[in-house]
Coordinates of C-alpha atoms and ligand atoms in Angstrom, one line a residue:
M1446 CA 0.0 0.0 0.0
I1447 CA 1.6 3.2 -1.3
L1448 CA 0.2 6.6 0.3
G1449 CA 0.4 9.5 -2.4
S1450 CA 1.5 9.6 -6.1
G1451 CA 4.1 12.2 -6.0
G1452 CA 7.8 11.2 -6.8
A1453 CA 8.2 9.3 -4.0
G1454 CA 4.8 7.2 -4.3
L1455 CA 5.1 6.6 -7.9
F1456 CA 8.8 5.5 -7.9
A1457 CA 8.1 3.2 -5.0
A1458 CA 5.2 1.6 -6.9
L1459 CA 7.5 1.2 -10.0
H1460 CA 10.5 -0.3 -8.0
A1461 CA 8.2 -2.6 -6.0
H1462 CA 6.7 -3.9 -9.2
K1463 CA 9.9 -4.4 -11.1
A1464 CA 11.4 -6.3 -7.9
A1465 CA 8.3 -8.4 -7.1
P1466 CA 5.8 -8.4 -10.3
E1467 CA 3.4 -10.9 -8.5
L1468 CA 2.9 -8.4 -5.5
S1469 CA -0.5 -6.8 -5.3
I1470 CA 0.4 -3.0 -5.0
T1471 CA -2.0 -0.3 -4.7
V1472 CA -1.3 3.6 -4.9
A1473 CA -3.9 5.3 -2.7
V1474 CA -4.1 9.0 -3.4
K1475 CA -6.2 12.1 -2.2
G1476 CA -6.6 13.6 -5.6
L1477 CA -6.0 11.7 -9.1
L1478 CA -2.8 10.0 -9.9
G1479 CA -0.6 12.2 -11.8
K1480 CA -2.6 15.1 -11.3
C1481 CA -2.0 16.3 -7.7
G1482 CA 1.0 16.6 -5.1
C1483 CA 3.9 18.9 -5.6
T1484 CA 6.4 16.8 -7.8
R1485 CA 4.0 17.8 -10.4
M1486 CA 4.7 21.6 -9.5
V1487 CA 8.5 21.2 -9.7
Q1488 CA 9.7 24.0 -11.8
G1489 CA 13.5 24.6 -11.4
G1490 CA 14.8 20.9 -11.6
Y1491 CA 16.7 18.0 -10.2
N1492 CA 20.1 18.2 -8.6
V1493 CA 22.4 15.5 -9.6
A1494 CA 26.2 15.2 -10.1
L1495 CA 26.6 14.3 -13.7
A1496 CA 29.2 16.7 -15.1
R1497 CA 32.8 15.5 -15.5
E1498 CA 34.0 18.5 -13.3
D1499 CA 31.3 17.9 -10.5
S1500 CA 31.3 15.0 -8.1
V1501 CA 29.0 13.1 -5.6
E1502 CA 31.4 14.4 -2.9
R1503 CA 30.9 17.9 -4.0
H1504 CA 27.0 17.5 -4.1
F1505 CA 27.3 15.9 -0.6
M1506 CA 29.2 18.7 0.9
D1507 CA 27.0 21.5 -0.5
T1508 CA 24.2 19.4 1.0
I1509 CA 25.7 19.0 4.4
V1510 CA 26.9 22.6 4.6
G1511 CA 23.6 24.1 3.4
G1512 CA 21.8 21.7 5.9
A1513 CA 24.0 23.7 8.4
W1514 CA 25.5 20.2 9.7
L1515 CA 22.3 18.8 10.8
S1516 CA 21.5 16.2 8.1
D1517 CA 21.9 12.5 8.7
Q1518 CA 24.9 12.0 6.6
D1519 CA 24.2 8.5 5.6
L1520 CA 20.7 9.7 4.1
A1521 CA 22.6 12.5 2.3
W1522 CA 25.2 10.2 0.9
K1523 CA 22.5 8.1 -0.4
L1524 CA 20.7 11.0 -1.9
V1525 CA 23.6 12.2 -3.9
T1526 CA 24.8 8.9 -4.9
L1527 CA 21.4 7.4 -5.9
A1528 CA 20.4 10.5 -7.6
V1529 CA 22.8 9.6 -10.7
E1530 CA 21.0 6.1 -10.9
R1531 CA 17.5 7.8 -10.9
I1532 CA 18.0 10.3 -13.4
R1533 CA 19.4 7.8 -15.7
E1534 CA 16.3 5.8 -15.0
L1535 CA 14.1 8.8 -15.7
E1536 CA 15.8 9.4 -19.2
N1537 CA 16.5 5.9 -20.4
E1538 CA 13.6 3.6 -19.1
L1539 CA 11.0 6.0 -18.1
G1540 CA 11.1 8.3 -21.1
C1541 CA 11.6 11.7 -19.7
F1542 CA 13.3 14.4 -21.8
F1543 CA 15.4 16.9 -20.1
D1544 CA 17.0 20.1 -21.8
R1545 CA 20.5 19.2 -23.6
N1546 CA 23.5 21.2 -24.3
P1547 CA 24.3 21.4 -28.2
D1548 CA 27.0 18.6 -27.7
G1549 CA 24.2 16.3 -26.6
T1550 CA 24.9 16.2 -22.9
I1551 CA 22.3 17.2 -20.4
H1552 CA 22.0 20.9 -19.7
Q1553 CA 22.5 21.7 -16.1
K1554 CA 21.7 25.0 -14.6
A1555 CA 22.7 27.0 -11.6
F1556 CA 20.7 27.0 -8.4
A1557 CA 21.5 28.9 -5.3
G1558 CA 23.7 27.5 -2.4
Q1559 CA 25.6 25.3 -4.6
S1560 CA 29.2 25.2 -5.8
F1561 CA 28.6 23.7 -9.2
D1562 CA 25.8 24.2 -11.8
R1563 CA 24.2 20.8 -11.4
T1564 CA 20.3 21.0 -11.8
V1565 CA 18.8 18.9 -14.6
H1566 CA 15.6 20.7 -15.9
K1567 CA 13.0 20.5 -18.7
G1568 CA 12.6 24.2 -19.4
D1569 CA 11.2 25.6 -16.2
L1570 CA 8.4 23.1 -15.6
T1571 CA 10.4 20.0 -14.8
G1572 CA 7.9 18.3 -12.7
I1573 CA 5.1 18.0 -15.2
E1574 CA 7.7 15.9 -17.4
I1575 CA 8.4 13.7 -14.6
I1576 CA 5.3 13.0 -13.1
N1577 CA 3.4 12.6 -16.6
R1578 CA 6.0 9.8 -17.5
L1579 CA 5.8 8.2 -14.2
A1580 CA 2.1 7.9 -14.2
E1581 CA 2.1 6.6 -17.8
Q1582 CA 4.4 3.8 -16.5
V1583 CA 2.3 3.2 -13.3
W1584 CA -1.0 3.0 -15.5
A1585 CA 0.8 0.6 -17.9
R1586 CA 1.4 -2.0 -15.2
R1587 CA -0.6 -3.9 -13.1
I1588 CA -0.7 -1.6 -10.2
A1589 CA -4.1 -0.7 -8.4
R1590 CA -5.4 2.6 -7.9
L1591 CA -7.4 4.1 -5.0
E1592 CA -7.9 7.8 -6.4
E1593 CA -9.8 10.4 -4.1
H1594 CA -9.1 8.2 -1.1
R1595 CA -8.0 10.1 1.9
A1596 CA -6.0 8.1 4.4
V1597 CA -7.0 9.1 7.7
E1598 CA -5.3 6.6 10.2
L1599 CA -2.5 4.2 10.3
I1600 CA -3.7 1.1 11.9
R1601 CA -1.4 -1.3 13.9
N1602 CA -2.1 -5.0 14.9
P1603 CA -3.8 -5.4 18.4
S1604 CA -0.3 -5.7 20.1
G1605 CA 0.8 -2.7 18.2
S1606 CA 4.0 -4.6 17.0
A1607 CA 3.5 -4.0 13.2
I1608 CA 1.3 -2.2 10.8
A1609 CA -2.0 -3.9 9.7
G1610 CA -3.4 -1.4 7.2
V1611 CA -4.6 1.9 6.6
L1612 CA -8.2 3.8 7.0
F1613 CA -9.3 5.5 4.2
I1614 CA -12.4 8.0 3.5
D1615 CA -13.6 7.4 0.0
M1616 CA -14.3 11.1 -1.0
R1617 CA -16.6 10.2 -3.7
T1618 CA -19.2 8.6 -1.4
G1619 CA -17.7 9.7 2.1
E1620 CA -17.7 5.9 3.2
Y1621 CA -15.0 4.5 5.3
V1622 CA -12.7 1.9 3.8
F1623 CA -10.1 0.1 5.8
V1624 CA -7.5 -1.8 3.6
R1625 CA -5.1 -4.4 5.0
A1626 CA -1.5 -4.4 3.9
K1627 CA 1.6 -6.1 4.8
A1628 CA 3.5 -2.9 4.2
V1629 CA 2.6 0.7 4.0
L1630 CA 4.7 3.5 2.3
L1631 CA 3.9 7.2 3.9
A1632 CA 4.4 9.4 1.1
T1633 CA 1.8 12.2 1.4
G1634 CA 4.4 15.0 0.9
G1635 CA 4.4 17.0 4.0
G1636 CA 3.5 20.5 2.9
P1637 CA 3.6 23.8 5.0
T1638 CA 0.1 25.0 3.9
M1639 CA -0.3 26.2 7.6
Y1640 CA 1.3 29.6 6.6
K1641 CA -0.3 32.7 5.1
Y1642 CA 1.8 32.5 2.0
H1643 CA 2.7 28.9 0.8
T1644 CA 3.5 27.2 -2.3
P1645 CA 2.4 23.7 -2.0
S1646 CA -0.6 22.1 -3.8
G1647 CA -4.0 22.5 -2.3
D1648 CA -4.3 18.9 -1.6
K1649 CA -1.3 18.9 0.9
S1650 CA -2.2 19.2 4.4
C1651 CA 0.4 17.3 6.6
D1652 CA -2.0 14.3 6.8
G1653 CA 0.9 11.9 6.8
L1654 CA 2.8 13.7 9.5
A1655 CA -0.3 14.0 11.8
M1656 CA -1.1 10.3 11.2
A1657 CA 2.6 9.5 12.1
L1658 CA 2.3 11.6 15.1
R1659 CA -1.0 9.9 16.3
A1660 CA 0.8 6.6 15.6
G1661 CA 3.4 7.4 18.1
L1662 CA 6.4 7.7 15.4
P1663 CA 9.3 10.1 16.3
L1664 CA 9.4 13.1 14.0
R1665 CA 12.7 15.1 13.6
D1666 CA 13.7 18.5 12.6
M1667 CA 10.0 19.9 12.8
E1668 CA 11.1 23.6 13.4
M1669 CA 13.0 23.7 10.1
V1670 CA 10.5 24.9 7.5
Q1671 CA 11.8 26.4 4.4
F1672 CA 10.7 29.6 3.1
H1673 CA 11.1 30.3 -0.6
P1674 CA 12.2 33.8 -1.0
T1675 CA 10.3 34.5 -4.3
G1676 CA 6.7 33.9 -3.9
L1677 CA 4.4 35.7 -6.2
L1678 CA 2.5 38.6 -4.4
A1679 CA -0.4 39.3 -6.4
G1680 CA -3.0 40.6 -3.7
T1681 CA -5.4 38.7 -1.6
H1682 CA -8.0 38.1 -4.4
T1683 CA -6.0 35.4 -6.1
R1684 CA -4.7 32.0 -5.2
M1685 CA -1.7 32.8 -7.3
T1686 CA -0.2 34.9 -4.4
G1687 CA 2.3 32.7 -2.5
T1688 CA 3.0 30.4 -5.7
V1689 CA 6.8 30.2 -6.4
L1690 CA 8.7 32.0 -9.0
E1691 CA 11.6 29.6 -9.5
E1692 CA 15.2 29.7 -7.9
G1693 CA 16.7 29.7 -11.2
L1694 CA 15.8 33.3 -11.6
R1695 CA 18.0 34.3 -8.8
G1696 CA 20.6 31.8 -9.9
A1697 CA 20.7 33.5 -13.4
G1698 CA 21.5 36.6 -11.7
G1699 CA 18.0 38.4 -10.9
Y1700 CA 18.1 41.1 -8.3
L1701 CA 15.7 41.9 -5.2
L1702 CA 14.8 45.4 -4.7
N1703 CA 13.2 46.9 -1.6
G1704 CA 10.0 49.4 -2.0
A1705 CA 12.6 52.3 -3.0
K1706 CA 13.7 50.1 -6.0
E1707 CA 17.4 49.6 -4.3
R1708 CA 19.1 46.4 -4.3
F1709 CA 19.5 45.2 -0.8
M1710 CA 20.8 41.6 -0.6
P1711 CA 24.6 42.7 -0.7
R1712 CA 24.3 44.2 2.6
Y1713 CA 23.1 40.9 4.0
D1714 CA 25.3 38.3 2.4
P1715 CA 28.4 38.2 0.3
K1716 CA 26.6 35.6 -2.2
A1717 CA 23.7 38.2 -2.2
E1718 CA 20.7 36.9 -4.1
R1719 CA 22.4 33.5 -4.8
A1720 CA 22.8 32.9 -0.9
T1721 CA 20.8 29.8 0.4
R1722 CA 17.0 30.2 0.7
D1723 CA 17.2 30.9 4.4
L1724 CA 19.4 33.8 4.3
V1725 CA 17.7 35.2 1.3
S1726 CA 14.2 35.0 2.9
R1727 CA 15.4 36.4 6.4
A1728 CA 16.8 39.4 4.7
M1729 CA 13.7 39.9 2.9
F1730 CA 11.6 39.7 6.1
S1731 CA 13.9 42.3 7.7
E1732 CA 13.5 44.6 4.9
M1733 CA 9.8 44.0 5.1
R1734 CA 9.8 44.6 8.9
K1735 CA 11.5 48.1 8.2
G1736 CA 8.4 49.2 6.0
N1737 CA 10.3 49.8 2.9
T1738 CA 7.9 47.6 0.8
T1739 CA 6.1 47.4 -2.5
P1740 CA 2.2 48.3 -2.6
H1741 CA 1.2 44.6 -1.5
G1742 CA 3.6 44.8 1.5
G1743 CA 6.3 42.7 -0.4
L1744 CA 9.5 43.3 -2.4
Y1745 CA 10.5 43.3 -6.0
L1746 CA 12.4 41.1 -8.3
S1747 CA 13.9 42.5 -11.0
M1748 CA 15.5 40.5 -14.0
S1749 CA 15.3 43.1 -16.9
H1750 CA 19.1 43.9 -16.5
L1751 CA 19.7 40.3 -18.0
G1752 CA 18.0 41.2 -21.4
S1753 CA 14.3 41.0 -21.9
A1754 CA 14.7 38.5 -24.7
Q1755 CA 17.1 36.2 -22.8
V1756 CA 14.8 36.1 -19.9
T1757 CA 11.7 35.2 -21.9
T1758 CA 13.6 32.6 -23.6
Q1759 CA 15.1 30.9 -20.5
F1760 CA 12.2 31.4 -18.3
K1761 CA 8.9 31.0 -20.6
G1762 CA 6.8 29.6 -17.8
M1763 CA 7.8 32.1 -15.3
V1764 CA 7.3 35.0 -17.6
E1765 CA 3.7 33.5 -18.6
R1766 CA 2.8 32.9 -15.1
C1767 CA 3.7 36.7 -14.0
A1768 CA 1.8 38.0 -17.2
D1769 CA -1.2 36.2 -16.0
C1770 CA -1.2 38.4 -12.5
G1771 CA -0.1 41.5 -14.5
F1772 CA 3.5 41.7 -14.1
D1773 CA 6.4 41.9 -16.6
L1774 CA 9.1 39.7 -15.5
A1775 CA 11.4 40.1 -18.3
G1776 CA 11.2 43.8 -18.7
G1777 CA 9.6 45.2 -15.6
L1778 CA 9.4 44.6 -11.7
V1779 CA 7.5 41.7 -10.0
E1780 CA 6.3 41.7 -6.6
V1781 CA 7.4 38.8 -4.3
V1782 CA 7.3 37.8 -0.7
P1783 CA 9.0 34.7 1.1
T1784 CA 6.6 32.0 0.9
A1785 CA 6.3 28.7 3.1
H1786 CA 7.6 25.8 0.6
Y1787 CA 8.9 22.9 2.2
M1788 CA 9.2 20.9 5.4
M1789 CA 12.7 19.6 6.3
G1790 CA 11.3 17.7 9.0
G1791 CA 9.5 14.7 9.0
V1792 CA 9.3 10.9 10.2
E1793 CA 12.6 9.5 11.5
F1794 CA 13.8 6.7 9.2
A1795 CA 16.7 4.6 8.2
A1796 CA 18.4 4.4 4.9
D1797 CA 16.2 1.7 3.7
C1798 CA 13.2 3.8 4.4
T1799 CA 12.0 1.7 7.4
T1800 CA 10.4 3.5 10.4
V1801 CA 10.2 2.5 13.9
L1802 CA 7.0 0.6 13.1
P1803 CA 7.6 -2.7 11.3
G1804 CA 6.0 -2.9 8.1
L1805 CA 5.6 1.1 7.8
Y1806 CA 8.0 2.9 5.5
V1807 CA 8.5 6.5 4.6
A1808 CA 10.0 8.5 1.6
G1809 CA 10.0 12.0 0.2
E1810 CA 8.7 15.0 2.0
D1811 CA 7.1 12.9 4.9
S1812 CA 10.4 11.9 5.8
G1813 CA 13.1 14.1 8.0
G1814 CA 16.8 14.0 8.1
V1815 CA 18.1 14.1 4.8
H1816 CA 18.4 18.0 4.4
G1817 CA 19.1 18.8 8.1
A1818 CA 18.3 22.6 8.7
N1819 CA 18.0 23.8 5.1
R1820 CA 17.2 22.0 1.8
L1821 CA 18.9 23.0 -1.4
G1822 CA 16.7 23.8 -4.2
G1823 CA 16.8 20.8 -6.7
N1824 CA 17.6 18.5 -3.7
G1825 CA 13.8 18.0 -3.1
V1826 CA 12.6 16.0 -6.1
A1827 CA 15.9 14.2 -6.0
N1828 CA 15.1 13.2 -2.3
S1829 CA 11.5 11.9 -3.3
T1830 CA 12.7 9.9 -6.1
V1831 CA 15.6 8.5 -4.8
F1832 CA 13.8 7.4 -1.5
G1833 CA 10.8 6.1 -3.1
A1834 CA 12.5 3.9 -5.1
V1835 CA 14.5 2.6 -2.2
A1836 CA 11.3 2.2 -0.2
G1837 CA 9.8 0.1 -3.2
D1838 CA 12.8 -2.1 -3.3
A1839 CA 12.8 -2.7 0.3
M1840 CA 8.9 -3.1 0.6
A1841 CA 9.0 -5.8 -1.9
A1842 CA 11.7 -7.7 -0.2
Y1843 CA 10.0 -7.2 3.1
V1844 CA 6.4 -8.2 1.9
R1845 CA 7.5 -11.7 0.5
Q1846 CA 8.4 -12.8 4.1
Q1847 CA 5.3 -11.4 6.0
F1848 CA 1.6 -12.6 6.4
L1849 CA -1.2 -9.8 6.8
Q1850 CA -1.7 -8.7 10.4
E1851 CA -5.1 -8.6 11.8
P1852 CA -6.0 -5.0 12.6
D1853 CA -6.8 -3.3 15.8
T1854 CA -10.6 -2.9 15.3
E1855 CA -10.7 -0.8 18.5
K1856 CA -8.4 1.6 17.0
I1857 CA -10.2 1.8 13.7
K1858 CA -13.5 2.7 15.7
E1859 CA -11.8 5.3 17.5
A1860 CA -10.4 6.7 14.2
V1861 CA -14.0 6.8 12.6
D1862 CA -15.2 8.4 15.7
A1863 CA -12.8 11.3 15.6
C1864 CA -13.8 11.8 11.7
E1865 CA -17.4 11.8 12.5
R1866 CA -17.0 14.4 15.3
P1867 CA -18.0 17.4 13.1
F1868 CA -21.3 15.6 12.0
R1869 CA -22.4 15.4 15.7
N1870 CA -21.6 19.1 16.5
S1871 CA -24.3 21.9 15.6
G1872 CA -23.8 25.5 14.7
S1873 CA -22.5 26.7 11.4
P1874 CA -18.8 26.2 10.6
N1875 CA -16.7 29.0 10.1
L1876 CA -13.5 27.2 8.8
E1877 CA -12.4 30.2 6.8
A1878 CA -12.0 32.3 9.8
M1879 CA -9.9 29.5 11.6
R1880 CA -7.8 29.1 8.6
E1881 CA -7.1 32.9 8.6
K1882 CA -6.2 32.5 12.3
L1883 CA -3.9 29.6 11.7
Y1884 CA -2.3 31.5 8.8
D1885 CA -1.7 34.8 10.9
V1886 CA -0.3 32.8 14.0
M1887 CA 2.2 30.7 11.9
W1888 CA 3.4 33.5 9.8
E1889 CA 3.7 36.0 12.5
K1890 CA 5.1 33.8 15.4
V1891 CA 6.4 30.6 14.1
G1892 CA 7.5 31.8 10.9
I1893 CA 10.9 33.2 9.3
I1894 CA 11.9 35.0 12.7
R1895 CA 10.8 33.6 15.8
D1896 CA 11.4 34.3 19.5
G1897 CA 10.4 32.5 22.9
S1898 CA 7.5 34.6 23.8
G1899 CA 6.0 34.4 20.5
L1900 CA 6.3 30.7 20.4
Q1901 CA 4.6 30.4 23.7
S1902 CA 1.7 32.5 22.7
A1903 CA 1.4 30.6 19.4
Q1904 CA 1.3 27.4 21.4
G1905 CA -1.7 29.0 23.3
E1906 CA -3.4 30.2 20.0
L1907 CA -3.1 26.7 18.5
E1908 CA -4.5 25.0 21.4
A1909 CA -7.5 27.3 21.4
L1910 CA -7.8 26.7 17.5
D1911 CA -7.9 23.1 18.3
A1912 CA -10.6 23.4 20.6
E1913 CA -12.5 25.6 18.1
L1914 CA -11.9 22.9 15.6
D1915 CA -13.4 20.3 17.9
A1916 CA -16.5 22.2 18.3
A1917 CA -17.0 23.0 14.6
S1918 CA -19.8 21.5 12.7
V1919 CA -20.1 20.6 9.0
T1920 CA -23.1 20.0 6.5
P1921 CA -24.4 16.2 6.7
E1922 CA -23.6 15.2 3.1
R1923 CA -21.1 12.7 2.6
A1924 CA -20.2 12.6 -1.2
F1925 CA -17.5 15.1 -1.9
N1926 CA -18.3 17.1 1.3
L1927 CA -15.5 19.5 0.9
T1928 CA -16.2 21.2 4.0
W1929 CA -15.8 18.0 5.9
H1930 CA -12.3 17.5 4.3
D1931 CA -11.3 21.0 5.0
W1932 CA -12.3 20.4 8.6
L1933 CA -9.9 17.2 8.3
N1934 CA -7.3 19.3 6.6
L1935 CA -7.1 22.0 9.3
T1936 CA -7.1 19.2 12.0
S1937 CA -3.9 17.9 10.4
L1938 CA -2.3 21.4 10.0
V1939 CA -3.1 22.4 13.5
A1940 CA -1.7 19.1 14.9
V1941 CA 1.5 19.6 12.8
S1942 CA 1.5 23.3 13.6
R1943 CA 1.7 22.5 17.3
A1944 CA 4.7 20.2 16.8
I1945 CA 6.6 22.8 14.6
T1946 CA 5.9 25.2 17.4
L1947 CA 7.3 22.6 20.0
A1948 CA 10.3 22.0 18.2
A1949 CA 11.0 25.8 17.7
T1950 CA 10.8 26.3 21.3
A1951 CA 13.0 23.5 22.1
R1952 CA 15.8 24.7 19.7
R1953 CA 17.4 27.5 21.7
D1954 CA 19.9 28.6 18.7
S1955 CA 19.6 29.6 15.3
R1956 CA 20.4 27.1 12.2
G1957 CA 19.5 27.2 8.7
A1958 CA 15.7 27.8 8.4
H1959 CA 15.2 28.0 12.0
F1960 CA 16.0 31.7 13.5
R1961 CA 15.4 32.9 17.1
A1962 CA 15.9 36.6 17.5
D1963 CA 16.5 35.6 21.3
F1964 CA 19.0 33.0 20.4
P1965 CA 20.7 34.1 17.1
E1966 CA 23.8 32.4 17.5
C1967 CA 24.3 29.0 15.8
G1968 CA 26.2 27.2 18.8
P1969 CA 29.0 24.9 18.1
L1970 CA 28.8 22.8 15.1
D1971 CA 30.6 19.9 16.7
Q1972 CA 27.9 19.6 19.4
S1973 CA 25.1 19.5 16.7
A1974 CA 21.7 17.8 17.8
F1975 CA 18.5 17.6 16.2
T1976 CA 15.0 18.0 17.6
S1977 CA 13.0 14.8 17.9
I1978 CA 9.3 14.8 18.7
H1979 CA 7.4 11.7 20.2
H1980 CA 3.8 12.3 20.9
D1981 CA 4.3 15.9 22.4
R1982 CA 7.6 15.4 24.0
V1983 CA 10.6 17.1 22.3
S1984 CA 14.2 15.8 23.1
M1985 CA 17.6 16.8 21.5
K1986 CA 19.4 14.0 19.9
P1987 CA 23.1 14.3 18.8
V1988 CA 24.1 14.3 14.9
Q1989 CA 26.4 11.5 14.1
F1990 CA 29.1 12.8 11.8
S1991 CA 29.4 9.5 10.2
R1992 CA 31.2 10.9 7.0
V1993 CA 32.8 14.2 7.6
V1994 CA 33.1 16.4 11.0
P1995 CA 32.3 20.1 10.8
G1996 CA 35.6 22.0 9.6
Q1997 CA 36.6 19.1 7.1
T1998 CA 35.6 18.4 3.7
L1999 CA 35.3 15.2 1.5
L2000 CA 36.9 17.3 -1.4
R2001 CA 40.1 16.9 -2.5
N2002 CA 42.6 20.0 -3.2
V2003 CA 40.3 22.3 -1.0
A2004 CA 42.1 24.5 1.5
Ligands
LIG2848 C1 6.0 25.1 -6.5 C2 6.8 24.1 -6.0 C3 8.0 24.0 -7.0 C4 9.1 23.2 -6.6 N1 10.1 23.1 -7.3 C5 11.1 22.2 -6.9 C6 12.2 22.2 -7.7 O1 12.5 22.9 -8.8 N2 13.4 21.2 -7.4 C7 13.2 20.4 -6.3 O2 14.0 19.7 -6.0 N3 11.9 20.5 -5.6 C8 11.1 21.2 -5.8 N4 9.9 21.5 -5.1 C9 9.9 20.4 -4.1 C10 9.3 19.1 -4.6 O3 8.1 19.3 -5.3 C11 8.9 18.2 -3.4 O4 10.1 17.9 -2.6 C12 8.7 16.6 -3.8 O5 8.2 16.7 -5.1 C13 7.8 16.0 -2.9 O6 7.6 14.8 -3.4 P1 6.8 13.6 -2.7 O7 6.6 12.5 -3.5 O8 7.1 13.6 -1.2 O9 5.2 14.5 -2.3 P2 4.2 15.0 -3.5 O10 4.8 15.1 -4.8 O11 3.6 16.3 -2.9 O12 3.1 14.0 -3.2 C14 2.2 13.8 -2.4 C15 1.0 12.9 -2.6 O13 0.4 12.5 -1.4 C16 -1.1 12.7 -1.5 N5 -1.7 12.9 -0.2 C17 -1.6 13.9 0.7 N6 -2.3 13.4 1.7 C18 -3.1 12.4 1.3 C19 -3.9 11.6 2.0 N7 -4.3 12.0 3.5 N8 -4.1 10.3 1.6 C20 -3.7 9.8 0.4 N9 -3.0 10.7 -0.2 C21 -2.5 11.8 0.2 C22 -1.2 13.9 -2.6 O14 -2.5 14.0 -3.0 C23 0.0 13.6 -3.5 O15 -0.4 12.8 -4.5 C24 8.9 22.4 -5.4 C25 7.7 22.4 -4.6 C26 6.7 23.3 -5.1 C27 5.5 23.2 -4.3

């Protein structure tokens, strides 16, 4: 059973099928297979060390340094080495066409925070190519699909020693469906959609992470929420606000300007606009706090100095997206704002994608530990495809030696009961007001710049929101009751927001994406520790420097 049909879920399905064609494999997804999730939205591309002058060691060091030494180094090593295999598989076995150089080699472009131009892409809409080809391959095989099936609970066997299956809501009818499975992959893609400005697809509401928390799995690095510097800011009337303008724009030499149309990034970092996302987002937020902003309260992105024709050719999709919102990316200024983009945190897992719960695997954005405190642009889709494939291989081998487990029926009843709660309540729901409250508290108090008192007050506000949700009601229809699903979305988002806030409170330093105004120092790198949440307790666990220690490098000829 595979939950989610992004890069992680589809790669897992294909690999499990290849390893064991006789297996009964099902991909269950909240939306339609091939049409939902964030892998489809990947714009910029896929990091992989292919060029002769590049190396997996260099990609690894960029990942570790970018992640502020918090990454699990064995996971990061797996990412960079297996990305090479996956990109070959995508091209040669699955049929993706990526952009090429005139000599026939794959074109690789610059992304921020990297010491080499290693981002493979298809124009500036790479994810559509990847997901379309993966979906076609899944459709062509004997792999079952449960579309518009929303997973609501991971169910163990009665002793709790192994996974027994997953409880779903069939969104088309509103009926509950329990599916038994010998192995389950959690690949629902995280997604920080609890922030006022955010990039992920609307189907993502941290359901997988919320289910994992309820199932008692430890989650790590939850305070590490990445803000992408260039979210489109086109006013409150449009859902385009918050959507991302790709990293390659800054990589290619784009400038960020404040409301007075002055370039400010060189004052914050020597790499200016090409610094990592955390640094650029924080600099932008600081400029915004000074009040020197654009009409919508953000900043400007300027590309025109690179030549309007060149920008139009190189970033066709982005130019069109901006034009749809009334901005001229190639020749004028575009209003932008940092936007919540990616969760580095997620379920703790081993290099074969196993978790502490036998039979439960995790891959992609639901997992934590690969990126540490900050994900490099281009490492997200590499992460989901690499670990999706690892999970598929591992699950195929595991399932061959397993029997189906009996489910804990009490837990199924409890989970159904929890989902039914809003049908039992009375009064009209005002989910929109609750969502706005959630947006505001997360953006203002648990966002780009945090401090102890803000985090404490956020915890209180999130608890109050939780209670409000508990008391909210929805209309009694079952089939495609989107208000009910919105209620379920918000329930997951509030649970995960509380975990983010707890972890951010526990980390009394500033690392990567996590910045505490009251603890601005990063602390000694050689004593790095990551946050681990189990139920609602946070502990700090030391990072194992299994391949390289802070201050050293795997690269030769580097002073
Ligand atoms: C706009 C945008 C641009 C990006 N650009 C890049 C880029 O250029 N390079 C890069 O490396 N990364 C990029 N990323 C990040 C990248 O998309 C993700 O890191 C990666 O694709 C996540 O893959 P995934 O398989 O874990 O999740 P997803 O692809 O998001 O898939 C999650 C799946 O789970 C399903 N799901 C969710 N909840 C449930 C539930 N309760 N029950 C059943 N199914 C459920 C969803 O419907 C979806 O099918 C970008 C992200 C966004 C939002």
